[in-house]
Amino acid sequence: MEAAGRGGRKAGQGQVKNMNTAGSPAECPVCMTGYDGTEQRPRTLPCGHTVCTLCIYQLEEQDRVACPECRVSHTVPEGGQFPVSYVIEGLIRMMRDAEVAAAAAASPPPSAGEGEGAAAGAGCKKEAAGLSKKMRSFLQEQEATVVAAITACREAQSQLNQYQTTLAGWGKRQQQLEDRLLGLVDQSRSARELLQQEESRAVAKEEELKKGEQGLQAVLETLRTLTTEQEVGAAVSEVFRCTGEAEQAVKECQEGFPDASTVTTARKVNVASSAALEAVQAALETLATEEPRPQADPDSTVMERLHLIWTGSLTAEDLRSLTQPARRMLEAGRVFAVHQAEGQRRHARISLEAGQLCLHALKDHPPPRGAATLQVSEVVPPSPPCTVFVDLSWPGRAPRRVQIHLSPDTPRGRQFILLCTGQRGPSYVNTRLFHVEKKGEEGEFVMGGDYESNDGSGSSVLLPGLGEGEYRKSGRAGDVLGLVWTGRTRGENGKFGIRTRDCQDGGGCPRVFGEVVDGLHVVAEAARHRDIKEVTVADCGVLLRG
């Protein structure tokens, strides 16, 4: 008798802002919020325009995203993430550095000597102004090239610094494990030495990058003080040399770190050493049989590749406690749950949205290369209590989320979980709400869940004995209840209803098995839509962690 609604990819988010207002390149053109390095990273669509991660989630509809600037529609890549725009992130760092430099330059000189130096610098600029317009433009281009190379050096140094810190931390933990082991002491010491050697290699590369940056800074100062075309000719050759060396050093950093063999070996010893405290022989067998993990996407950062190599896979406990490796892989769109039934292997994307861990409905397409997978049964409860979600959409409305808490444990609740995940094959995805009962009156509710016929005429019974079990009786808005009959279908059926208005006469349904805990306004708005059959479930799933 009532239908469950389904809110947008980001519950509670507002509509997309007007795109006619020009903003800073450091801001998302949709929400006009500055990009950051976590939930609002800049992501590039295939058309070339850039939008933050949160807004792409909001714009996504049925696995497609329409660019808010050129309106070209793009298919969401496997894994659910468009590539991060490292160019924009580099530009933001350059802008911030420029702002710091401008603030420093605007501060009053602390001494007369410094004032004389500033005057001398101004004189150099006046002399440089004597160059031709074409030559000045050429110098500006060279300056931009040097600045870009400096930015790349700094980014590579930052990545190597994080890499060194991580390696040093692992080395320290490995030392602590080594003190508690007997049978694996030699292997543990070898792993620690490998980490130290890799750390030393990273330090050496960082020093090389620092020297390269210093050379680039010197070239940059020279370019800013040139006064004759003869000086320009000599300086340009130095620009080519320095930028070439810097580019080569950055490339070597990206290609050479992390060392997959070192990290994989260290990880195997770490796992084996920990397990050996309880079962030494089992740990030795794991160490002997585990194969090295492949390198990750070369376009990712050093730390992203490091964590993908180190973790390889995640556990249900990693997700529940949201460890740092788990969070990084979730943000990269590389965490999936796998389910196999009747010879068919399907995958469900697991995402982190507004602090909520969401398992989406199973799909047939495989996860992206390098994704971490675990079994659906490891993370999804077989029966209530739990919280599920459905995202409702209709023409002119982006999907919005409705969260439903299923309790107590009933056959209808168990079937609702199965249809939110698709573990038995069918799911609520692309099903429609098909009727509004008592529209505009007390006790109003919407009906849905006909995954068989999608018009209310199907029985939609996935599990037997739906009428059995102890259900609640209630007449409150937000109740999720089982239907006994709808139209041509009489008797037991698996469809559901969601009440949008209280029953004032004291009556109510005796088959209540859940309640809407967030997004009831979405269902109420759907009930007022001109045609309830246009309201579609765009996505559904289970909340694994609130």
XYZ file of C-alpha atoms in Angstrom:
546
model
C 0.000 0.000 0.000
C 2.872 2.499 0.204
C 5.981 3.153 -1.917
C 9.524 3.842 -0.772
C 11.247 6.939 -2.105
C 14.767 7.443 -3.058
C 16.771 10.612 -2.511
C 19.596 12.060 -4.527
C 23.191 10.909 -4.469
C 23.841 13.547 -1.842
C 21.012 13.691 0.690
C 20.003 17.191 1.674
C 21.981 18.992 -1.023
C 20.404 21.930 -2.813
C 19.891 22.437 -6.508
C 22.768 23.232 -8.830
C 23.605 26.943 -8.835
C 23.256 29.241 -11.802
C 26.123 28.674 -14.230
C 26.038 32.178 -15.730
C 28.135 33.612 -12.922
C 31.825 33.517 -13.779
C 34.014 32.348 -10.904
C 37.663 31.818 -10.050
C 39.472 28.860 -11.687
C 40.146 27.711 -8.128
C 36.398 27.342 -7.540
C 33.875 24.799 -8.788
C 31.664 26.547 -11.397
C 28.594 24.774 -9.990
C 28.701 25.291 -6.210
C 31.176 28.221 -6.392
C 33.183 26.585 -3.575
C 36.959 26.370 -3.619
C 38.405 22.987 -4.555
C 40.133 20.978 -1.846
C 42.146 17.788 -1.655
C 39.412 15.551 -0.192
C 35.686 15.572 -1.027
C 35.770 18.527 -3.454
C 38.725 17.667 -5.660
C 38.543 19.071 -9.208
C 37.558 16.399 -11.739
C 37.760 16.797 -15.519
C 34.894 15.704 -17.743
C 35.666 14.345 -21.246
C 34.508 17.677 -22.745
C 37.362 19.431 -20.899
C 35.335 21.277 -18.244
C 36.106 20.816 -14.548
C 33.624 20.255 -11.707
C 34.162 19.232 -8.065
C 33.526 15.660 -6.912
C 30.432 16.496 -4.836
C 28.719 18.342 -7.694
C 29.446 15.502 -10.136
C 27.659 13.166 -7.700
C 24.722 15.592 -7.636
C 24.596 15.882 -11.438
C 24.827 12.132 -12.063
C 21.634 10.544 -13.314
C 21.387 6.942 -14.454
C 25.181 6.569 -14.800
C 25.498 9.727 -16.903
C 26.552 13.289 -16.110
C 25.562 16.320 -18.195
C 28.302 18.959 -18.200
C 26.822 22.065 -16.514
C 28.720 24.353 -18.896
C 28.380 22.836 -22.394
C 25.510 20.385 -21.565
C 27.305 17.465 -23.254
C 26.272 14.197 -21.587
C 29.049 11.815 -20.487
C 28.946 8.219 -19.293
C 30.293 7.777 -15.748
C 33.546 5.754 -15.936
C 33.805 2.347 -14.352
C 34.437 2.926 -10.681
C 32.137 5.963 -10.633
C 34.864 8.632 -10.749
C 36.056 11.006 -13.464
C 39.825 11.704 -13.405
C 41.254 14.267 -10.994
C 42.462 17.458 -12.702
C 46.040 17.678 -11.468
C 46.555 20.736 -13.705
C 43.878 22.656 -11.785
C 45.319 21.501 -8.458
C 48.757 22.695 -9.587
C 47.270 26.023 -10.683
C 45.629 26.459 -7.274
C 48.976 25.888 -5.559
C 50.622 28.420 -7.893
C 47.899 30.987 -7.141
C 48.305 30.478 -3.417
C 52.100 30.801 -3.696
C 51.647 33.968 -5.744
C 49.309 35.421 -3.111
C 51.881 34.718 -0.392
C 54.634 36.295 -2.480
C 52.454 39.348 -3.222
C 51.653 39.773 0.464
C 55.354 39.602 1.325
C 56.220 42.136 -1.376
C 53.500 44.522 -0.180
C 54.855 44.634 3.398
C 56.963 47.740 4.262
C 60.787 47.264 4.106
C 62.371 46.723 7.529
C 65.503 48.745 6.718
C 66.869 51.406 4.432
C 69.204 48.863 2.875
C 66.296 46.795 1.738
C 64.652 49.928 0.331
C 67.736 50.557 -1.765
C 67.572 46.975 -3.047
C 63.926 47.462 -4.022
C 64.835 50.645 -5.852
C 67.575 48.812 -7.696
C 65.109 46.084 -8.654
C 62.722 48.716 -9.968
C 65.565 50.144 -12.042
C 66.208 46.716 -13.554
C 62.564 46.439 -14.512
C 62.696 49.837 -16.154
C 65.697 48.760 -18.183
C 63.971 45.491 -19.100
C 61.060 47.545 -20.347
C 63.371 48.651 -23.160
C 63.092 45.213 -24.757
C 60.771 44.699 -27.687
C 57.184 43.619 -27.025
C 57.816 40.307 -28.748
C 60.886 39.665 -26.614
C 59.019 40.516 -23.408
C 56.267 38.111 -24.392
C 58.863 35.440 -25.068
C 60.402 36.011 -21.646
C 56.985 35.705 -20.018
C 56.482 32.357 -21.716
C 59.856 31.168 -20.475
C 59.012 32.381 -16.987
C 55.747 30.431 -17.046
C 57.661 27.312 -18.114
C 60.058 27.685 -15.202
C 57.216 28.304 -12.713
C 55.420 25.170 -13.949
C 58.607 23.144 -13.542
C 59.071 24.525 -10.021
C 55.501 23.525 -9.164
C 56.110 20.010 -10.484
C 59.312 19.769 -8.412
C 57.498 20.871 -5.265
C 54.674 18.415 -5.852
C 57.143 15.582 -6.393
C 59.070 16.606 -3.254
C 55.832 16.633 -1.247
C 54.947 13.173 -2.481
C 58.424 11.864 -1.692
C 58.285 13.436 1.766
C 55.021 11.630 2.496
C 56.500 8.481 1.018
C 59.555 8.742 3.272
C 57.392 9.354 6.344
C 55.256 6.321 5.539
C 58.289 4.132 4.899
C 59.892 5.284 8.138
C 56.677 4.519 10.033
C 56.466 1.075 8.532
C 60.113 0.510 9.368
C 59.488 1.454 12.999
C 56.475 -0.837 13.283
C 58.448 -3.611 11.621
C 61.178 -3.160 14.222
C 58.600 -3.562 16.990
C 57.290 -6.765 15.394
C 60.802 -8.069 14.950
C 61.434 -7.863 18.695
C 58.496 -10.245 19.299
C 59.416 -12.869 16.703
C 61.847 -15.767 16.721
C 61.354 -17.826 13.585
C 61.062 -14.811 11.256
C 63.779 -12.565 12.675
C 66.018 -12.789 9.613
C 63.170 -12.131 7.186
C 61.932 -9.216 9.266
C 65.365 -7.612 9.423
C 65.748 -8.008 5.684
C 62.394 -6.303 5.103
C 63.379 -3.427 7.363
C 66.666 -2.987 5.509
C 64.801 -2.898 2.215
C 62.563 -0.157 3.547
C 65.591 1.807 4.741
C 67.281 1.421 1.356
C 64.121 2.598 -0.387
C 63.863 5.510 2.034
C 67.479 6.453 1.285
C 66.734 6.263 -2.427
C 63.795 8.580 -1.943
C 65.932 10.992 0.100
C 68.557 11.077 -2.658
C 65.923 11.777 -5.284
C 64.405 14.526 -3.138
C 67.826 16.174 -2.777
C 68.197 16.040 -6.554
C 64.822 17.719 -6.958
C 65.730 20.396 -4.406
C 68.925 21.213 -6.293
C 66.958 21.322 -9.510
C 64.468 23.710 -7.960
C 67.275 25.967 -6.714
C 68.701 26.079 -10.231
C 65.281 26.947 -11.626
C 64.851 29.706 -9.054
C 68.185 31.172 -10.115
C 67.165 31.040 -13.791
C 63.856 32.664 -12.900
C 65.640 35.566 -11.191
C 67.916 35.943 -14.208
C 64.964 36.100 -16.602
C 63.420 38.875 -14.528
C 66.526 41.055 -14.740
C 67.585 40.698 -18.398
C 68.174 43.975 -20.229
C 69.630 43.078 -23.641
C 68.837 40.569 -26.358
C 72.351 39.122 -26.081
C 71.696 38.302 -22.437
C 68.384 36.736 -23.408
C 70.065 34.354 -25.850
C 72.431 33.088 -23.180
C 69.682 32.801 -20.593
C 67.314 30.845 -22.812
C 69.812 28.032 -23.306
C 70.132 27.849 -19.520
C 66.322 27.705 -19.252
C 66.236 24.751 -21.639
C 68.942 22.946 -19.685
C 67.465 23.520 -16.229
C 63.869 22.777 -17.173
C 64.951 19.674 -19.061
C 66.858 18.363 -16.051
C 63.932 19.186 -13.754
C 61.429 17.458 -16.021
C 63.646 14.384 -16.206
C 64.001 14.303 -12.398
C 60.234 14.595 -11.923
C 59.640 11.859 -14.500
C 62.124 9.566 -12.738
C 60.325 10.238 -9.463
C 56.938 9.342 -10.933
C 58.242 6.238 -12.679
C 60.611 5.021 -9.972
C 58.532 5.389 -6.824
C 57.213 3.396 -5.154
C 59.281 0.311 -5.859
C 56.665 -2.430 -6.145
C 59.107 -5.213 -5.315
C 60.322 -3.539 -2.112
C 56.853 -2.586 -0.896
C 55.355 -5.981 -1.720
C 58.164 -7.832 0.005
C 57.914 -5.613 3.078
C 54.148 -6.069 3.204
C 54.400 -9.859 2.998
C 56.880 -9.982 5.865
C 54.721 -7.623 7.925
C 51.617 -9.765 7.471
C 53.500 -12.991 8.089
C 55.251 -11.633 11.188
C 51.985 -10.507 12.752
C 50.248 -13.789 12.028
C 53.213 -15.755 13.352
C 52.401 -14.667 16.903
C 49.522 -17.159 16.789
C 50.458 -19.477 13.900
C 54.040 -19.317 12.694
C 53.666 -22.048 10.129
C 50.578 -20.456 8.554
C 52.436 -17.154 8.298
C 55.409 -18.798 6.578
C 53.116 -20.419 4.037
C 51.474 -17.038 3.309
C 54.898 -15.463 2.830
C 56.015 -18.209 0.452
C 52.932 -18.292 -1.783
C 51.728 -14.674 -2.053
C 52.503 -13.083 -5.409
C 53.714 -9.467 -5.837
C 50.961 -6.998 -6.548
C 50.992 -5.057 -9.830
C 51.829 -1.375 -10.033
C 48.854 0.964 -9.892
C 47.806 3.597 -12.405
C 50.957 5.628 -13.265
C 48.897 8.842 -13.398
C 48.119 8.596 -9.670
C 50.318 10.091 -6.957
C 53.168 8.267 -5.244
C 51.097 7.796 -2.073
C 48.039 6.554 -3.986
C 50.154 3.964 -5.787
C 51.888 3.036 -2.544
C 48.632 2.365 -0.692
C 47.173 0.404 -3.601
C 50.278 -1.797 -3.675
C 50.422 -2.157 0.100
C 46.772 -2.819 0.834
C 45.754 -4.703 -2.302
C 42.466 -5.621 -0.662
C 40.375 -4.406 2.238
C 38.469 -6.185 4.967
C 35.007 -5.476 6.310
C 36.648 -4.238 9.514
C 38.773 -1.785 7.486
C 35.557 -0.315 6.106
C 33.717 -0.210 9.413
C 36.625 1.519 11.177
C 37.350 3.558 8.030
C 41.123 3.177 8.173
C 43.255 5.592 6.168
C 43.946 3.076 3.346
C 40.222 2.305 3.180
C 39.324 5.994 3.004
C 41.858 6.631 0.242
C 40.579 3.733 -1.858
C 36.968 4.809 -1.315
C 37.804 8.346 -2.446
C 39.472 6.867 -5.537
C 36.307 4.859 -6.338
C 38.162 1.546 -6.055
C 36.171 -0.384 -3.434
C 33.591 -2.963 -4.581
C 31.658 -5.876 -3.120
C 31.335 -9.008 -5.223
C 28.437 -11.477 -5.298
C 28.202 -14.682 -7.299
C 24.967 -16.596 -7.862
C 24.073 -19.185 -10.502
C 27.459 -18.759 -12.175
C 27.035 -14.992 -12.571
C 29.535 -12.677 -10.914
C 28.295 -9.139 -10.206
C 29.784 -6.168 -8.379
C 28.389 -3.444 -6.128
C 30.166 -0.114 -5.729
C 30.882 1.015 -2.162
C 31.092 4.780 -1.709
C 31.665 7.246 1.123
C 29.063 10.018 0.938
C 28.756 12.692 3.649
C 30.348 10.334 6.163
C 28.016 7.463 5.243
C 29.349 4.219 3.814
C 26.965 3.128 1.052
C 26.785 -0.165 -0.833
C 24.932 0.410 -4.111
C 22.888 -2.141 -6.051
C 24.813 -4.903 -7.811
C 25.620 -4.432 -11.509
C 26.974 -6.707 -14.204
C 29.993 -4.654 -15.290
C 33.366 -5.499 -13.665
C 35.211 -3.126 -11.304
C 38.172 -1.055 -12.561
C 41.706 -2.427 -12.609
C 43.346 -2.394 -9.187
C 40.054 -2.235 -7.249
C 39.764 -3.826 -3.812
C 36.926 -6.326 -3.494
C 35.209 -8.182 -0.680
C 32.121 -10.363 -0.494
C 28.668 -8.767 -0.223
C 27.899 -11.206 2.586
C 30.803 -9.746 4.589
C 29.262 -6.276 4.776
C 25.491 -6.593 4.186
C 23.384 -8.040 7.019
C 21.087 -10.905 5.941
C 18.165 -9.518 7.919
C 16.989 -6.382 9.766
C 17.635 -4.287 11.699
C 19.565 -2.184 9.206
C 19.173 0.986 7.133
C 18.671 0.936 3.366
C 18.228 3.730 0.828
C 16.393 4.429 -2.408
C 17.012 7.455 -4.649
C 13.855 8.876 -6.243
C 13.853 10.898 -9.460
C 11.295 12.232 -11.919
C 11.382 14.597 -14.922
C 12.887 17.920 -13.858
C 14.152 16.510 -10.563
C 17.621 15.064 -9.886
C 17.722 11.904 -7.746
C 17.273 12.506 -4.023
C 17.810 10.018 -1.257
C 15.283 8.404 1.072
C 16.721 6.404 3.987
C 14.609 3.644 5.516
C 15.324 1.821 8.770
C 14.048 -1.759 8.648
C 12.951 -3.153 11.995
C 11.966 -5.626 13.335
C 13.252 -8.712 11.511
C 10.444 -9.800 9.167
C 10.224 -11.658 5.828
C 9.217 -8.393 4.131
C 12.226 -6.642 5.650
C 14.557 -9.386 4.421
C 13.056 -9.147 0.924
C 13.495 -5.365 0.975
C 17.220 -5.795 1.678
C 17.592 -8.309 -1.158
C 15.855 -5.966 -3.615
C 17.950 -2.977 -2.511
C 21.150 -4.962 -3.187
C 20.031 -7.187 -6.081
C 21.504 -10.320 -4.473
C 18.768 -12.546 -5.920
C 18.909 -10.912 -9.374
C 16.131 -8.279 -9.488
C 16.420 -4.959 -7.665
C 14.397 -1.783 -7.211
C 16.633 0.118 -9.680
C 14.526 1.581 -12.540
C 11.236 0.508 -10.927
C 8.446 3.092 -10.695
C 5.992 4.198 -8.064
C 2.614 3.298 -9.519
C -0.173 4.707 -7.320
C -1.039 7.261 -4.617
C -3.745 6.100 -2.217
C -5.933 8.764 -0.492
C -4.086 11.507 -2.361
C -4.227 14.786 -0.469
C -6.137 13.211 2.447
C -5.316 11.857 5.884
C -3.437 8.574 5.719
C -2.039 9.266 2.216
C 0.582 6.784 1.011
C 2.406 5.926 -2.226
C 2.878 2.442 -3.650
C 5.899 0.891 -5.359
C 8.155 -2.144 -5.550
C 6.653 -3.949 -8.553
C 9.934 -5.194 -10.022
C 8.073 -7.774 -12.165
C 5.571 -5.669 -14.161
C 6.548 -2.142 -13.038
C 2.899 -1.040 -13.086
C 1.422 -2.541 -9.916
C 0.005 -5.667 -11.534
C 2.863 -8.019 -10.605
C 2.981 -10.074 -7.421
C 6.690 -9.308 -6.848
C 7.165 -12.102 -4.324
C 10.873 -12.848 -3.942
C 10.672 -14.751 -0.642
C 7.920 -17.118 0.530
C 5.860 -16.481 3.662
C 5.762 -12.688 3.447
C 2.611 -12.656 5.585
C 4.327 -14.471 8.424
C 6.259 -12.821 11.220
C 5.450 -10.182 13.822
C 4.815 -6.795 12.213
C 4.020 -3.476 13.854
C 0.697 -1.693 13.453
C 0.965 2.042 12.882
C -0.632 4.930 11.028
C 2.149 7.500 11.192
C 3.726 9.352 8.297
C 6.975 7.654 7.339
C 5.715 4.096 7.895
C 6.925 1.525 5.349
C 4.343 -1.214 5.062
C 3.571 -4.337 3.092
C 0.642 -4.472 0.660
C -1.998 -7.160 0.656
C -3.779 -6.174 -2.548
C -3.442 -3.582 -5.301
C -5.800 -3.395 -8.264
C -5.860 -6.686 -10.104
C -3.426 -8.359 -7.696
C -5.036 -9.781 -4.580
C -3.593 -11.786 -1.768
C 0.060 -11.939 -0.747
C 2.444 -9.758 -2.756
C 5.831 -8.209 -2.248
C 5.094 -4.579 -3.089
C 5.376 -1.869 -0.449
C 3.886 1.462 0.542
C 5.249 4.581 2.235
C 2.811 6.695 4.259
C 3.174 10.445 3.706
C 0.385 11.681 6.035
C -0.714 10.549 9.487
C -3.918 8.622 9.951
C -6.059 10.755 12.266
C -8.826 8.214 12.903
C -6.649 5.921 15.004
C -6.389 3.373 12.239
C -3.274 2.127 10.559
C -1.661 -0.755 8.742
C -0.790 -3.948 10.667
C 2.092 -4.816 8.318
C 4.607 -2.047 9.085
C 8.202 -3.304 8.769
C 10.197 -0.065 8.560
C 10.164 3.709 8.772
C 11.652 6.573 6.772
C 14.407 8.173 8.875
C 15.495 10.752 6.293
C 13.938 12.053 3.074
C 10.215 11.757 3.849
C 9.744 15.175 2.211
C 11.031 13.635 -1.034
C 8.319 10.964 -0.926
C 5.654 13.575 -0.081
C 6.765 15.708 -3.025
C 6.650 12.656 -5.284
C 3.061 12.021 -4.158
C 2.137 15.529 -5.353
C 3.785 15.054 -8.760
C 1.348 15.219 -11.664
C 1.974 11.587 -12.624
C 3.208 9.223 -9.910
C 4.248 6.701 -12.588
C 7.009 9.100 -13.682
C 8.704 8.734 -10.278
C 11.559 6.246 -10.699
C 14.049 4.561 -8.381
C 17.359 5.725 -9.838
C 19.539 3.814 -7.366
C 19.256 1.846 -4.129
C 21.415 0.047 -1.637
C 22.346 -0.436 2.022
C 24.060 1.906 4.477
C 27.020 0.025 5.919
C 28.112 2.751 8.293
C 26.303 5.955 9.308
